[in-house]
PDB file of C-alpha atoms in Angstrom:
ATOM      1  CA  ASP A   1      99.913  59.705  65.643  1.00 59.00           C
ATOM      2  CA  GLY A   2      99.020  62.935  63.906  1.00 67.00           C
ATOM      3  CA  GLY A   3      96.963  62.742  60.810  1.00 91.00           C
ATOM      4  CA  ILE A   4      93.656  63.003  59.052  1.00 93.00           C
ATOM      5  CA  THR A   5      90.914  60.483  59.688  1.00 94.00           C
ATOM      6  CA  GLN A   6      88.056  60.003  57.293  1.00 95.00           C
ATOM      7  CA  SER A   7      85.050  57.836  58.012  1.00 95.00           C
ATOM      8  CA  PRO A   8      83.421  55.737  56.871  1.00 95.00           C
ATOM      9  CA  LYS A   9      85.829  54.265  54.350  1.00 93.00           C
ATOM     10  CA  TYR A  10      82.995  52.705  52.352  1.00 94.00           C
ATOM     11  CA  LEU A  11      79.434  53.942  52.268  1.00 93.00           C
ATOM     12  CA  PHE A  12      76.373  52.959  50.298  1.00 92.00           C
ATOM     13  CA  ARG A  13      73.486  55.336  49.904  1.00 90.00           C
ATOM     14  CA  LYS A  14      70.077  55.035  48.371  1.00 90.00           C
ATOM     15  CA  GLU A  15      69.040  57.621  45.871  1.00 88.00           C
ATOM     16  CA  GLY A  16      67.292  60.544  47.517  1.00 88.00           C
ATOM     17  CA  GLN A  17      69.135  60.226  50.816  1.00 91.00           C
ATOM     18  CA  ASN A  18      71.599  62.655  52.293  1.00 94.00           C
ATOM     19  CA  VAL A  19      74.841  61.265  53.664  1.00 95.00           C
ATOM     20  CA  THR A  20      77.566  62.867  55.766  1.00 96.00           C
ATOM     21  CA  LEU A  21      81.249  62.027  55.478  1.00 97.00           C
ATOM     22  CA  SER A  22      83.400  62.711  58.483  1.00 97.00           C
ATOM     23  CA  CYS A  23      86.850  64.288  58.453  1.00 98.00           C
ATOM     24  CA  GLU A  24      88.888  64.877  61.583  1.00 97.00           C
ATOM     25  CA  GLN A  25      92.466  66.127  61.859  1.00 97.00           C
ATOM     26  CA  ASN A  26      94.765  66.403  64.863  1.00 95.00           C
ATOM     27  CA  LEU A  27      97.497  68.319  63.066  1.00 94.00           C
ATOM     28  CA  ASN A  28      96.310  71.677  64.400  1.00 93.00           C
ATOM     29  CA  HIS A  29      95.865  72.851  60.819  1.00 93.00           C
ATOM     30  CA  ASP A  30      93.809  75.936  60.116  1.00 92.00           C
ATOM     31  CA  ALA A  31      92.731  75.007  56.595  1.00 92.00           C
ATOM     32  CA  MET A  32      90.711  71.997  55.500  1.00 95.00           C
ATOM     33  CA  TYR A  33      89.509  70.846  52.101  1.00 95.00           C
ATOM     34  CA  TRP A  34      87.215  68.379  50.406  1.00 97.00           C
ATOM     35  CA  TYR A  35      88.021  66.943  46.998  1.00 96.00           C
ATOM     36  CA  ARG A  36      86.236  64.500  44.783  1.00 96.00           C
ATOM     37  CA  GLN A  37      88.225  62.052  42.658  1.00 92.00           C
ATOM     38  CA  ASP A  38      86.795  60.514  39.519  1.00 89.00           C
ATOM     39  CA  PRO A  39      88.684  58.382  36.991  1.00 79.00           C
ATOM     40  CA  GLY A  40      90.298  60.513  34.307  1.00 75.00           C
ATOM     41  CA  GLN A  41      89.336  63.779  35.972  1.00 78.00           C
ATOM     42  CA  GLY A  42      91.821  64.031  38.769  1.00 84.00           C
ATOM     43  CA  LEU A  43      90.777  65.721  41.988  1.00 90.00           C
ATOM     44  CA  ARG A  44      88.224  68.472  41.947  1.00 92.00           C
ATOM     45  CA  LEU A  45      87.714  70.883  44.816  1.00 93.00           C
ATOM     46  CA  ILE A  46      84.286  70.791  46.455  1.00 96.00           C
ATOM     47  CA  TYR A  47      84.648  73.102  49.458  1.00 96.00           C
ATOM     48  CA  TYR A  48      87.435  74.499  51.557  1.00 94.00           C
ATOM     49  CA  SER A  49      87.736  76.288  54.858  1.00 94.00           C
ATOM     50  CA  GLN A  50      90.617  78.456  55.947  1.00 91.00           C
ATOM     51  CA  ILE A  51      89.331  79.161  59.435  1.00 92.00           C
ATOM     52  CA  VAL A  52      86.669  78.001  61.852  1.00 95.00           C
ATOM     53  CA  ASN A  53      83.124  79.115  61.021  1.00 95.00           C
ATOM     54  CA  ASP A  54      84.099  80.091  57.487  1.00 94.00           C
ATOM     55  CA  PHE A  55      84.198  78.141  54.239  1.00 95.00           C
ATOM     56  CA  GLN A  56      84.146  78.764  50.500  1.00 94.00           C
ATOM     57  CA  LYS A  57      82.785  76.911  47.521  1.00 94.00           C
ATOM     58  CA  GLY A  58      85.204  75.132  45.273  1.00 92.00           C
ATOM     59  CA  ASP A  59      84.749  74.224  41.641  1.00 90.00           C
ATOM     60  CA  ILE A  60      81.960  71.649  42.100  1.00 94.00           C
ATOM     61  CA  ALA A  61      80.049  72.686  45.237  1.00 96.00           C
ATOM     62  CA  GLU A  62      76.537  72.096  43.890  1.00 95.00           C
ATOM     63  CA  GLY A  63      74.775  69.329  45.765  1.00 95.00           C
ATOM     64  CA  TYR A  64      77.173  69.436  48.698  1.00 97.00           C
ATOM     65  CA  SER A  65      77.264  71.243  52.026  1.00 97.00           C
ATOM     66  CA  VAL A  66      79.849  71.596  54.782  1.00 98.00           C
ATOM     67  CA  SER A  67      80.289  73.034  58.242  1.00 98.00           C
ATOM     68  CA  ARG A  68      83.327  74.086  60.232  1.00 97.00           C
ATOM     69  CA  GLU A  69      82.265  74.459  63.833  1.00 97.00           C
ATOM     70  CA  LYS A  70      85.530  73.120  65.216  1.00 97.00           C
ATOM     71  CA  LYS A  71      89.065  73.506  63.976  1.00 97.00           C
ATOM     72  CA  GLU A  72      89.659  69.776  63.823  1.00 97.00           C
ATOM     73  CA  SER A  73      86.458  68.795  62.038  1.00 98.00           C
ATOM     74  CA  PHE A  74      85.125  69.466  58.527  1.00 98.00           C
ATOM     75  CA  PRO A  75      82.205  67.157  57.673  1.00 98.00           C
ATOM     76  CA  LEU A  76      80.843  66.966  54.143  1.00 98.00           C
ATOM     77  CA  THR A  77      77.181  66.279  53.421  1.00 97.00           C
ATOM     78  CA  VAL A  78      76.310  64.855  50.048  1.00 95.00           C
ATOM     79  CA  THR A  79      72.725  65.866  49.479  1.00 93.00           C
ATOM     80  CA  SER A  80      70.082  64.342  47.268  1.00 88.00           C
ATOM     81  CA  ALA A  81      70.591  67.283  44.938  1.00 86.00           C
ATOM     82  CA  GLN A  82      73.964  65.903  43.878  1.00 87.00           C
ATOM     83  CA  LYS A  83      73.142  64.157  40.593  1.00 86.00           C
ATOM     84  CA  ASN A  84      76.167  61.914  40.335  1.00 89.00           C
ATOM     85  CA  PRO A  85      77.458  61.323  43.858  1.00 92.00           C
ATOM     86  CA  THR A  86      79.199  57.981  43.365  1.00 93.00           C
ATOM     87  CA  ALA A  87      82.880  58.830  43.749  1.00 94.00           C
ATOM     88  CA  PHE A  88      85.945  58.747  45.942  1.00 94.00           C
ATOM     89  CA  TYR A  89      86.049  61.652  48.402  1.00 96.00           C
ATOM     90  CA  LEU A  90      89.267  62.992  49.855  1.00 95.00           C
ATOM     91  CA  CYS A  91      89.649  65.304  52.814  1.00 96.00           C
ATOM     92  CA  ALA A  92      92.822  67.315  53.306  1.00 94.00           C
ATOM     93  CA  SER A  93      94.278  69.898  55.638  1.00 93.00           C
ATOM     94  CA  SER A  94      97.133  72.374  55.711  1.00 89.00           C
ATOM     95  CA  THR A  95      98.603  75.167  57.760  1.00 83.00           C
ATOM     96  CA  ALA A  96      97.360  78.673  57.083  1.00 74.00           C
ATOM     97  CA  ALA A  97     100.320  79.226  54.768  1.00 71.00           C
ATOM     98  CA  GLY A  98      99.233  76.231  52.736  1.00 67.00           C
ATOM     99  CA  ASN A  99     102.797  75.072  52.198  1.00 70.00           C
ATOM    100  CA  THR A 100     101.977  71.397  52.286  1.00 78.00           C
ATOM    101  CA  ILE A 101      98.613  69.729  52.145  1.00 84.00           C
ATOM    102  CA  TYR A 102      98.052  66.394  53.825  1.00 88.00           C
ATOM    103  CA  PHE A 103      95.376  63.979  52.680  1.00 90.00           C
ATOM    104  CA  GLY A 104      93.213  61.461  54.436  1.00 92.00           C
ATOM    105  CA  GLU A 105      92.771  57.959  53.098  1.00 89.00           C
ATOM    106  CA  GLY A 106      89.468  58.772  51.470  1.00 93.00           C
ATOM    107  CA  SER A 107      85.883  57.599  51.529  1.00 95.00           C
ATOM    108  CA  TRP A 108      84.196  55.607  48.801  1.00 94.00           C
ATOM    109  CA  LEU A 109      80.569  56.571  48.301  1.00 94.00           C
ATOM    110  CA  THR A 110      78.328  54.425  46.151  1.00 94.00           C
ATOM    111  CA  VAL A 111      74.742  55.320  45.364  1.00 89.00           C
ATOM    112  CA  VAL A 112      72.535  52.273  44.872  1.00 85.00           C
TER     113      VAL A 112
ATOM    114  CA  ALA B   1      90.931  80.913  37.504  1.00 70.00           C
ATOM    115  CA  GLN B   2      93.921  78.655  37.816  1.00 77.00           C
ATOM    116  CA  SER B   3      94.009  75.389  35.897  1.00 88.00           C
ATOM    117  CA  VAL B   4      96.438  72.518  35.435  1.00 92.00           C
ATOM    118  CA  SER B   5      96.926  70.355  32.363  1.00 94.00           C
ATOM    119  CA  GLN B   6      98.539  66.961  32.253  1.00 95.00           C
ATOM    120  CA  HIS B   7      98.666  65.886  28.645  1.00 87.00           C
ATOM    121  CA  ASN B   8      99.843  62.338  29.181  1.00 88.00           C
ATOM    122  CA  HIS B   9      96.906  60.354  30.477  1.00 91.00           C
ATOM    123  CA  HIS B  10      98.447  56.892  30.353  1.00 95.00           C
ATOM    124  CA  VAL B  11     102.132  56.108  29.994  1.00 97.00           C
ATOM    125  CA  ILE B  12     103.611  52.639  29.644  1.00 97.00           C
ATOM    126  CA  LEU B  13     107.345  52.156  30.130  1.00 97.00           C
ATOM    127  CA  SER B  14     109.747  49.309  30.593  1.00 97.00           C
ATOM    128  CA  GLU B  15     111.905  49.153  33.684  1.00 97.00           C
ATOM    129  CA  ALA B  16     115.038  51.315  33.471  1.00 97.00           C
ATOM    130  CA  ALA B  17     113.448  53.636  30.916  1.00 97.00           C
ATOM    131  CA  SER B  18     113.526  57.348  31.573  1.00 98.00           C
ATOM    132  CA  LEU B  19     110.353  59.164  32.548  1.00 97.00           C
ATOM    133  CA  GLU B  20     109.079  62.642  31.871  1.00 97.00           C
ATOM    134  CA  LEU B  21     105.513  63.630  32.688  1.00 97.00           C
ATOM    135  CA  GLY B  22     104.265  66.959  31.449  1.00 96.00           C
ATOM    136  CA  CYS B  23     102.457  69.520  33.560  1.00 97.00           C
ATOM    137  CA  ASN B  24     101.371  72.986  32.474  1.00 96.00           C
ATOM    138  CA  TYR B  25      99.432  75.488  34.504  1.00 94.00           C
ATOM    139  CA  SER B  26      97.593  78.671  33.715  1.00 91.00           C
ATOM    140  CA  TYR B  27      97.952  81.472  36.209  1.00 84.00           C
ATOM    141  CA  GLY B  28      99.767  84.740  35.813  1.00 77.00           C
ATOM    142  CA  GLY B  29     100.888  85.301  39.372  1.00 82.00           C
ATOM    143  CA  THR B  30     103.051  83.554  41.902  1.00 85.00           C
ATOM    144  CA  VAL B  31     102.362  79.855  42.201  1.00 88.00           C
ATOM    145  CA  ASN B  32     103.338  76.961  44.399  1.00 90.00           C
ATOM    146  CA  LEU B  33     103.714  73.720  42.482  1.00 93.00           C
ATOM    147  CA  PHE B  34     103.387  70.130  43.598  1.00 94.00           C
ATOM    148  CA  TRP B  35     103.569  66.584  42.361  1.00 96.00           C
ATOM    149  CA  TYR B  36     101.611  63.925  44.220  1.00 95.00           C
ATOM    150  CA  VAL B  37     101.634  60.179  43.677  1.00 95.00           C
ATOM    151  CA  GLN B  38      98.909  57.662  44.394  1.00 92.00           C
ATOM    152  CA  TYR B  39     100.030  54.041  44.481  1.00 92.00           C
ATOM    153  CA  PRO B  40      97.345  51.407  43.930  1.00 87.00           C
ATOM    154  CA  GLY B  41      95.134  51.187  46.989  1.00 81.00           C
ATOM    155  CA  GLN B  42      96.977  53.921  48.848  1.00 83.00           C
ATOM    156  CA  HIS B  43      96.342  57.549  49.632  1.00 80.00           C
ATOM    157  CA  LEU B  44      97.972  60.530  47.969  1.00 87.00           C
ATOM    158  CA  GLN B  45     101.568  61.198  48.896  1.00 90.00           C
ATOM    159  CA  LEU B  46     103.644  64.269  48.204  1.00 91.00           C
ATOM    160  CA  LEU B  47     106.545  63.608  45.825  1.00 95.00           C
ATOM    161  CA  LEU B  48     107.983  67.091  45.687  1.00 95.00           C
ATOM    162  CA  LYS B  49     107.072  70.740  45.781  1.00 93.00           C
ATOM    163  CA  TYR B  50     108.339  74.068  44.528  1.00 94.00           C
ATOM    164  CA  PHE B  51     107.770  77.407  46.223  1.00 90.00           C
ATOM    165  CA  SER B  52     110.757  79.507  45.230  1.00 90.00           C
ATOM    166  CA  GLY B  53     114.510  79.340  44.646  1.00 93.00           C
ATOM    167  CA  ASP B  54     116.232  76.703  42.562  1.00 95.00           C
ATOM    168  CA  PRO B  55     113.797  75.735  39.796  1.00 95.00           C
ATOM    169  CA  LEU B  56     115.124  72.186  39.788  1.00 97.00           C
ATOM    170  CA  VAL B  57     113.493  70.407  42.689  1.00 97.00           C
ATOM    171  CA  LYS B  58     114.434  66.993  43.960  1.00 96.00           C
ATOM    172  CA  GLY B  59     111.880  64.813  45.677  1.00 95.00           C
ATOM    173  CA  ILE B  60     111.567  61.372  47.134  1.00 93.00           C
ATOM    174  CA  LYS B  61     112.335  58.096  45.366  1.00 94.00           C
ATOM    175  CA  GLY B  62     114.641  59.680  42.811  1.00 96.00           C
ATOM    176  CA  PHE B  63     112.081  61.999  41.260  1.00 97.00           C
ATOM    177  CA  GLU B  64     112.800  65.560  40.267  1.00 97.00           C
ATOM    178  CA  ALA B  65     110.897  68.353  38.581  1.00 98.00           C
ATOM    179  CA  GLU B  66     111.891  71.524  36.819  1.00 97.00           C
ATOM    180  CA  PHE B  67     109.936  74.745  37.025  1.00 96.00           C
ATOM    181  CA  ILE B  68     110.160  76.739  33.787  1.00 95.00           C
ATOM    182  CA  LYS B  69     108.335  79.971  34.416  1.00 92.00           C
ATOM    183  CA  SER B  70     108.363  81.137  30.791  1.00 93.00           C
ATOM    184  CA  LYS B  71     106.633  77.934  29.742  1.00 95.00           C
ATOM    185  CA  PHE B  72     104.300  77.699  32.741  1.00 95.00           C
ATOM    186  CA  SER B  73     105.543  74.157  33.141  1.00 96.00           C
ATOM    187  CA  PHE B  74     106.572  71.870  35.984  1.00 97.00           C
ATOM    188  CA  ASN B  75     107.512  68.557  34.394  1.00 97.00           C
ATOM    189  CA  LEU B  76     108.301  65.503  36.480  1.00 98.00           C
ATOM    190  CA  ARG B  77     111.322  63.359  35.625  1.00 98.00           C
ATOM    191  CA  LYS B  78     113.054  60.211  36.729  1.00 98.00           C
ATOM    192  CA  PRO B  79     116.147  58.832  34.947  1.00 97.00           C
ATOM    193  CA  SER B  80     115.306  55.157  35.434  1.00 97.00           C
ATOM    194  CA  VAL B  81     111.891  53.879  36.480  1.00 97.00           C
ATOM    195  CA  GLN B  82     111.171  50.758  38.457  1.00 97.00           C
ATOM    196  CA  TRP B  83     108.164  48.479  38.526  1.00 96.00           C
ATOM    197  CA  SER B  84     107.328  49.940  41.941  1.00 96.00           C
ATOM    198  CA  ASP B  85     106.801  53.358  40.333  1.00 97.00           C
ATOM    199  CA  THR B  86     103.563  52.104  38.824  1.00 97.00           C
ATOM    200  CA  ALA B  87     101.025  54.604  40.114  1.00 96.00           C
ATOM    201  CA  GLU B  88      98.969  57.625  39.223  1.00 95.00           C
ATOM    202  CA  TYR B  89     100.742  60.959  39.293  1.00 97.00           C
ATOM    203  CA  PHE B  90      99.061  64.297  39.860  1.00 95.00           C
ATOM    204  CA  CYS B  91     100.417  67.748  39.279  1.00 96.00           C
ATOM    205  CA  ALA B  92      98.894  70.529  41.390  1.00 93.00           C
ATOM    206  CA  VAL B  93      99.163  74.278  41.771  1.00 91.00           C
ATOM    207  CA  SER B  94      98.181  76.645  44.540  1.00 87.00           C
ATOM    208  CA  THR B  95      98.011  80.412  44.416  1.00 80.00           C
ATOM    209  CA  GLY B  96      96.883  83.096  46.799  1.00 67.00           C
ATOM    210  CA  ARG B  97      93.672  81.200  47.399  1.00 59.00           C
ATOM    211  CA  ARG B  98      95.794  78.383  48.812  1.00 63.00           C
ATOM    212  CA  ALA B  99      93.444  75.603  47.720  1.00 79.00           C
ATOM    213  CA  LEU B 100      95.203  73.149  45.447  1.00 85.00           C
ATOM    214  CA  THR B 101      94.029  72.753  41.876  1.00 89.00           C
ATOM    215  CA  PHE B 102      94.910  69.365  40.430  1.00 91.00           C
ATOM    216  CA  GLY B 103      95.509  68.110  36.950  1.00 92.00           C
ATOM    217  CA  SER B 104      93.595  65.117  35.659  1.00 91.00           C
ATOM    218  CA  GLY B 105      96.432  62.748  36.476  1.00 93.00           C
ATOM    219  CA  THR B 106      98.769  60.474  34.543  1.00 95.00           C
ATOM    220  CA  ARG B 107      98.627  56.759  35.011  1.00 95.00           C
ATOM    221  CA  LEU B 108     102.101  55.270  34.787  1.00 97.00           C
ATOM    222  CA  GLN B 109     102.494  51.581  34.145  1.00 97.00           C
ATOM    223  CA  VAL B 110     106.000  50.144  34.382  1.00 97.00           C
ATOM    224  CA  GLN B 111     106.479  46.743  32.851  1.00 95.00           C
ATOM    225  CA  PRO B 112     109.138  44.434  34.316  1.00 90.00           C
TER     226      PRO B 112
END
C-alpha cells in the first residue's frame, strides 16, 4: 500500500542526546514536511523539502536538522540544542503542486 | 507571513446540534484552504479543501465549509453532529510556499 511510514512510533531520549526520526514515503511525492504538534498549539512547521538535496527552515527549525538525499526519505534529527523536544512529530508529503498533503501516523518523542 | 486563527479552542455540543467552527487566515494573495480532523488515537485526515471555484465546499462525513474571501474566513459547518464527530479539528492554509500553516486546533466534544 502507498503511504508514509514514520518510525519509531515511541521514542525515549536522555537529555543531551541526539535522536533521529525516520520518515519514508512510497507515494512518489516531491515535497516532504516535518511538523511538531503540541497541545493547544496545533501543528508547527519545522522543516520542509520540495526537491531532493534541498530543504528550507520552517517556523521552529532551531534545534533540528534534516537531510533529503533520496526522494522517498526525509529524516529529522532532534539535537541536544532543542530545549523542549518532548512532543508529537508528524511527517507529511505532497506532490509538487501541493494540492493535498498526506500525513504519517506520527512519532512520540519523550525526553527523560 | 501567513497565519491561521481558530478562535474556538474547545467546543462541547449535544448530539444533533449544529456545528460551526471558525477559521480566519492572514495572507493577501491566493490561498488554498483545508480542514483536517484528528480522531482520538488516529492520524490526521483531510476533511475538505478549497482551491478555487464554488466557495461552498463539501467534504466527507457531512461536513462543509464556506470560503468568504472578503472576511478571510473558511468556517467549517455540519448541520447535525454525532458522538463519532468527537475529535480535534485543524484549519490550514497554503500559499505559494506550498507548506501548510495550521491553526491551533479546536477540540470538539459531542455528548450523547
